[in-house]
């Protein structure tokens, strides 16, 4: 056995099983679904990383991932806990019951521990299966090498039964060594993961201590509001900038340039419902929806804060995203340079997308906790150009303008934004509206005019009145019917 341990086929097999088998087992072992305090969670390990040590990770709904730096683990097994969406139920309320909380806490710890142990055992079995498969392949290759070597040295080879017997003995020894090495390595990885978790959790008494504190949901703003069945929150796409101003509108309506053919108004026309428009140009999740927004000399209150004061809402439509990632910056850049696919701006886009992913998760929690639990409909971001677009709207005087490569890049980035919007909404069971507008450089077929404003219009890439109507149509078909009494 010791001689076999020094043979290069066995050494290569052991290194392969440790270097490839363990990361493969970590990546392929499914997370375990659990229910703790009435909440759906998953426990497992984060994807393999090329580092000696790294933090555990907490994943929230909306694909937001938080590194838990206090839980720093050596080795490949770095725990990952996936949570969400947050549910309000009797089991969750037990956390605040002085009598039930201790027992519920013990049950939660036991459940999570059993879940991770189950994942760990399944991962170990997967690693053993990987090792056996690799050993079988290595044994076959080793037999061929023996035959080839003997043929070169003697012009023939020993009787086949002798070769088979020798290779079988070697294969058994090689497999045993590889399995033992894999099991020992998996065991050591488990011990290191346990030690890192225990060390990191020592002295932690709250979630804020573990992952850091964060701001709370916006407070309700203003007096109670009634008389509306629906509401629209969001940015300039929902405002319909450039449309006729609302007659007799409020100061906030004027500051936010809300029009008579806005998304809210068109939804109201199609449903015969009274729909409140809270959208405002340049709004983002943090400045506009979850926080106040400065418009000229007026401070417009947080849209979520106002929304919390609206009584008896049946539905809320959400149009957000492009402003959060600074879409206009990337669009102007692509118009102004010969090639906008450089890694610097791609890195900036990725950074902004990650930031949006986090704040979007907070917004989803706010929407899920609205009084009366209205239906939530999240609207995706529409595209602007077909792949082969070439018209005055793709050109800018004195600048390179857009070509097929730039349009493809912008379309791909818009799809990435929509993927985040859709994934978060679907995790909470929210509906997703996907408006299909006529694109720039396309000829209209229905005689109603363009859906988007072009470069010669006051607000390029924003919907026209017709476009606003089409957006409303994509929403209306998703609104749940009024319950019968």
Short mmCIF file of N, CA and C in Angstrom, two decimals, residues 188-258:
data_model
loop_
_atom_site.label_atom_id
_atom_site.label_comp_id
_atom_site.label_asym_id
_atom_site.label_seq_id
_atom_site.Cartn_x
_atom_site.Cartn_y
_atom_site.Cartn_z
N UNK A 188 -11.95 16.90 7.16
CA UNK A 188 -11.19 18.06 7.62
C UNK A 188 -11.90 19.35 7.21
N UNK A 189 -12.45 19.38 5.99
CA UNK A 189 -13.18 20.56 5.53
C UNK A 189 -14.39 20.82 6.41
N UNK A 190 -15.08 19.76 6.81
CA UNK A 190 -16.23 19.92 7.69
C UNK A 190 -15.83 20.45 9.05
N UNK A 191 -14.73 19.95 9.59
CA UNK A 191 -14.25 20.43 10.88
C UNK A 191 -13.87 21.91 10.80
N UNK A 192 -13.20 22.29 9.71
CA UNK A 192 -12.82 23.70 9.54
C UNK A 192 -14.05 24.59 9.40
N UNK A 193 -15.08 24.11 8.67
CA UNK A 193 -16.31 24.89 8.52
C UNK A 193 -17.01 25.06 9.86
N UNK A 194 -17.07 23.98 10.64
CA UNK A 194 -17.69 24.05 11.96
C UNK A 194 -16.92 24.99 12.88
N UNK A 195 -15.59 24.88 12.86
CA UNK A 195 -14.78 25.74 13.70
C UNK A 195 -14.93 27.20 13.34
N UNK A 196 -14.95 27.50 12.03
CA UNK A 196 -15.12 28.89 11.60
C UNK A 196 -16.47 29.45 12.00
N UNK A 197 -17.53 28.62 11.88
CA UNK A 197 -18.87 29.08 12.25
C UNK A 197 -18.96 29.34 13.75
N UNK A 198 -18.44 28.41 14.55
CA UNK A 198 -18.49 28.59 16.01
C UNK A 198 -17.71 29.83 16.42
N UNK A 199 -16.52 30.00 15.86
CA UNK A 199 -15.70 31.15 16.20
C UNK A 199 -16.37 32.46 15.78
N UNK A 200 -16.99 32.47 14.60
CA UNK A 200 -17.63 33.68 14.12
C UNK A 200 -18.88 34.04 14.88
N UNK A 201 -19.61 33.03 15.35
CA UNK A 201 -20.87 33.29 16.06
C UNK A 201 -20.66 33.63 17.52
N UNK A 202 -19.45 33.45 18.02
CA UNK A 202 -19.19 33.72 19.43
C UNK A 202 -19.41 35.21 19.75
N UNK A 203 -20.30 35.48 20.65
CA UNK A 203 -20.57 36.85 21.05
C UNK A 203 -21.60 37.56 20.19
N UNK A 204 -22.15 36.89 19.18
CA UNK A 204 -23.17 37.51 18.33
C UNK A 204 -24.53 37.34 18.98
N UNK A 205 -25.25 38.43 19.18
CA UNK A 205 -26.57 38.36 19.82
C UNK A 205 -27.67 38.92 18.95
N UNK A 206 -27.33 39.38 17.73
CA UNK A 206 -28.37 39.91 16.84
C UNK A 206 -27.93 39.75 15.40
N UNK A 207 -28.92 39.81 14.51
CA UNK A 207 -28.62 39.73 13.08
C UNK A 207 -27.81 40.93 12.62
N UNK A 208 -28.07 42.09 13.23
CA UNK A 208 -27.32 43.29 12.85
C UNK A 208 -25.84 43.13 13.14
N UNK A 209 -25.52 42.47 14.28
CA UNK A 209 -24.12 42.22 14.60
C UNK A 209 -23.47 41.29 13.57
N UNK A 210 -24.28 40.38 13.06
CA UNK A 210 -23.75 39.38 12.15
C UNK A 210 -23.49 39.94 10.76
N UNK A 211 -24.46 40.65 10.19
CA UNK A 211 -24.34 41.10 8.80
C UNK A 211 -24.32 42.61 8.66
N UNK A 212 -24.42 43.35 9.77
CA UNK A 212 -24.42 44.80 9.70
C UNK A 212 -25.84 45.35 9.73
N UNK A 213 -25.98 46.58 10.23
CA UNK A 213 -27.30 47.20 10.33
C UNK A 213 -27.69 47.85 9.01
N UNK A 214 -28.97 48.06 8.84
CA UNK A 214 -29.47 48.70 7.63
C UNK A 214 -30.70 49.52 7.99
N UNK A 215 -31.05 50.49 7.14
CA UNK A 215 -32.16 51.37 7.47
C UNK A 215 -33.49 50.64 7.34
N UNK A 216 -34.49 51.18 8.03
CA UNK A 216 -35.81 50.56 8.07
C UNK A 216 -36.68 51.03 6.92
N UNK A 217 -37.86 50.43 6.83
CA UNK A 217 -38.82 50.81 5.80
C UNK A 217 -39.27 52.25 6.00
N UNK A 218 -39.56 52.99 4.92
CA UNK A 218 -40.00 54.38 5.08
C UNK A 218 -41.26 54.49 5.92
N UNK A 219 -41.35 55.55 6.70
CA UNK A 219 -42.55 55.81 7.50
C UNK A 219 -43.68 56.31 6.61
N UNK A 220 -44.93 56.08 7.01
CA UNK A 220 -46.06 56.66 6.26
C UNK A 220 -45.94 58.18 6.21
N UNK A 221 -46.37 58.76 5.09
CA UNK A 221 -46.26 60.21 4.89
C UNK A 221 -47.63 60.79 4.60
N UNK A 222 -48.00 61.85 5.32
CA UNK A 222 -49.23 62.57 5.04
C UNK A 222 -50.45 61.92 5.65
N UNK A 223 -51.61 62.53 5.41
CA UNK A 223 -52.86 62.01 5.97
C UNK A 223 -53.33 60.78 5.19
N UNK A 224 -54.25 60.00 5.76
CA UNK A 224 -54.82 58.86 5.03
C UNK A 224 -55.48 59.32 3.73
N UNK A 225 -55.36 58.48 2.70
CA UNK A 225 -55.90 58.79 1.37
C UNK A 225 -56.88 57.68 1.00
N UNK A 226 -58.02 58.05 0.48
CA UNK A 226 -59.02 57.07 0.07
C UNK A 226 -59.55 57.44 -1.31
N UNK A 227 -60.31 56.52 -1.90
CA UNK A 227 -60.93 56.79 -3.19
C UNK A 227 -60.16 56.27 -4.38
N UNK A 228 -59.09 55.53 -4.14
CA UNK A 228 -58.29 54.98 -5.24
C UNK A 228 -58.26 53.45 -5.15
N UNK A 229 -58.48 52.81 -6.29
CA UNK A 229 -58.39 51.36 -6.36
C UNK A 229 -56.98 50.88 -6.68
N UNK A 230 -56.22 51.72 -7.39
CA UNK A 230 -54.87 51.35 -7.77
C UNK A 230 -53.93 52.53 -7.65
N UNK A 231 -52.63 52.24 -7.79
CA UNK A 231 -51.62 53.28 -7.73
C UNK A 231 -50.44 52.88 -8.61
N UNK A 232 -49.73 53.88 -9.09
CA UNK A 232 -48.52 53.66 -9.90
C UNK A 232 -47.38 54.40 -9.23
N UNK A 233 -46.27 53.70 -8.99
CA UNK A 233 -45.07 54.33 -8.48
C UNK A 233 -43.95 54.07 -9.49
N UNK A 234 -42.98 54.98 -9.53
CA UNK A 234 -41.88 54.76 -10.46
C UNK A 234 -41.27 56.04 -10.97
N UNK A 235 -40.77 55.96 -12.22
CA UNK A 235 -39.97 57.03 -12.79
C UNK A 235 -40.68 57.70 -13.95
N UNK A 236 -39.88 58.36 -14.82
CA UNK A 236 -40.45 59.18 -15.89
C UNK A 236 -41.22 58.37 -16.93
N UNK A 237 -40.94 57.09 -17.06
CA UNK A 237 -41.72 56.28 -18.00
C UNK A 237 -43.18 56.22 -17.59
N UNK A 238 -43.41 56.12 -16.27
CA UNK A 238 -44.78 56.08 -15.78
C UNK A 238 -45.41 57.47 -15.75
N UNK A 239 -44.59 58.51 -15.57
CA UNK A 239 -45.10 59.89 -15.57
C UNK A 239 -45.63 60.28 -16.95
N UNK A 240 -44.96 59.77 -18.00
CA UNK A 240 -45.20 60.15 -19.40
C UNK A 240 -44.82 61.62 -19.59
N UNK A 241 -43.50 61.88 -19.37
CA UNK A 241 -43.02 63.25 -19.52
C UNK A 241 -43.27 63.74 -20.94
N UNK A 242 -43.64 64.99 -21.04
CA UNK A 242 -43.94 65.58 -22.33
C UNK A 242 -45.41 65.57 -22.67
N UNK A 243 -46.22 64.89 -21.85
CA UNK A 243 -47.66 64.86 -22.10
C UNK A 243 -48.35 66.09 -21.54
N UNK A 244 -49.65 66.25 -21.82
CA UNK A 244 -50.40 67.40 -21.30
C UNK A 244 -50.42 67.38 -19.78
N UNK A 245 -50.14 68.50 -19.12
CA UNK A 245 -50.13 68.53 -17.66
C UNK A 245 -51.53 68.32 -17.08
N UNK A 246 -51.56 67.79 -15.86
CA UNK A 246 -52.84 67.57 -15.19
C UNK A 246 -53.49 68.91 -14.84
N UNK A 247 -54.72 69.12 -15.24
CA UNK A 247 -55.39 70.37 -14.83
C UNK A 247 -55.75 70.32 -13.35
N UNK A 248 -55.44 71.38 -12.66
CA UNK A 248 -55.76 71.43 -11.24
C UNK A 248 -54.99 70.44 -10.40
N UNK A 249 -53.80 70.05 -10.85
CA UNK A 249 -53.00 69.08 -10.10
C UNK A 249 -52.39 69.67 -8.85
N UNK A 250 -51.88 68.80 -8.00
CA UNK A 250 -51.25 69.24 -6.75
C UNK A 250 -49.85 69.78 -7.05
N UNK A 251 -49.23 70.33 -6.01
CA UNK A 251 -47.86 70.83 -6.17
C UNK A 251 -46.91 69.69 -6.53
N UNK A 252 -47.15 68.51 -5.97
CA UNK A 252 -46.32 67.35 -6.32
C UNK A 252 -46.56 66.93 -7.77
N UNK A 253 -47.80 66.99 -8.23
CA UNK A 253 -48.09 66.67 -9.63
C UNK A 253 -47.33 67.60 -10.57
N UNK A 254 -47.31 68.89 -10.24
CA UNK A 254 -46.60 69.85 -11.08
C UNK A 254 -45.09 69.63 -11.02
N UNK A 255 -44.56 69.40 -9.83
CA UNK A 255 -43.12 69.20 -9.69
C UNK A 255 -42.67 67.95 -10.44
N UNK A 256 -43.51 66.93 -10.48
CA UNK A 256 -43.15 65.67 -11.14
C UNK A 256 -43.67 65.58 -12.58
N UNK A 257 -44.25 66.66 -13.09
CA UNK A 257 -44.67 66.74 -14.50
C UNK A 257 -45.62 65.61 -14.90
N UNK A 258 -46.50 65.25 -13.98
CA UNK A 258 -47.45 64.17 -14.27
C UNK A 258 -48.48 64.63 -15.30
#
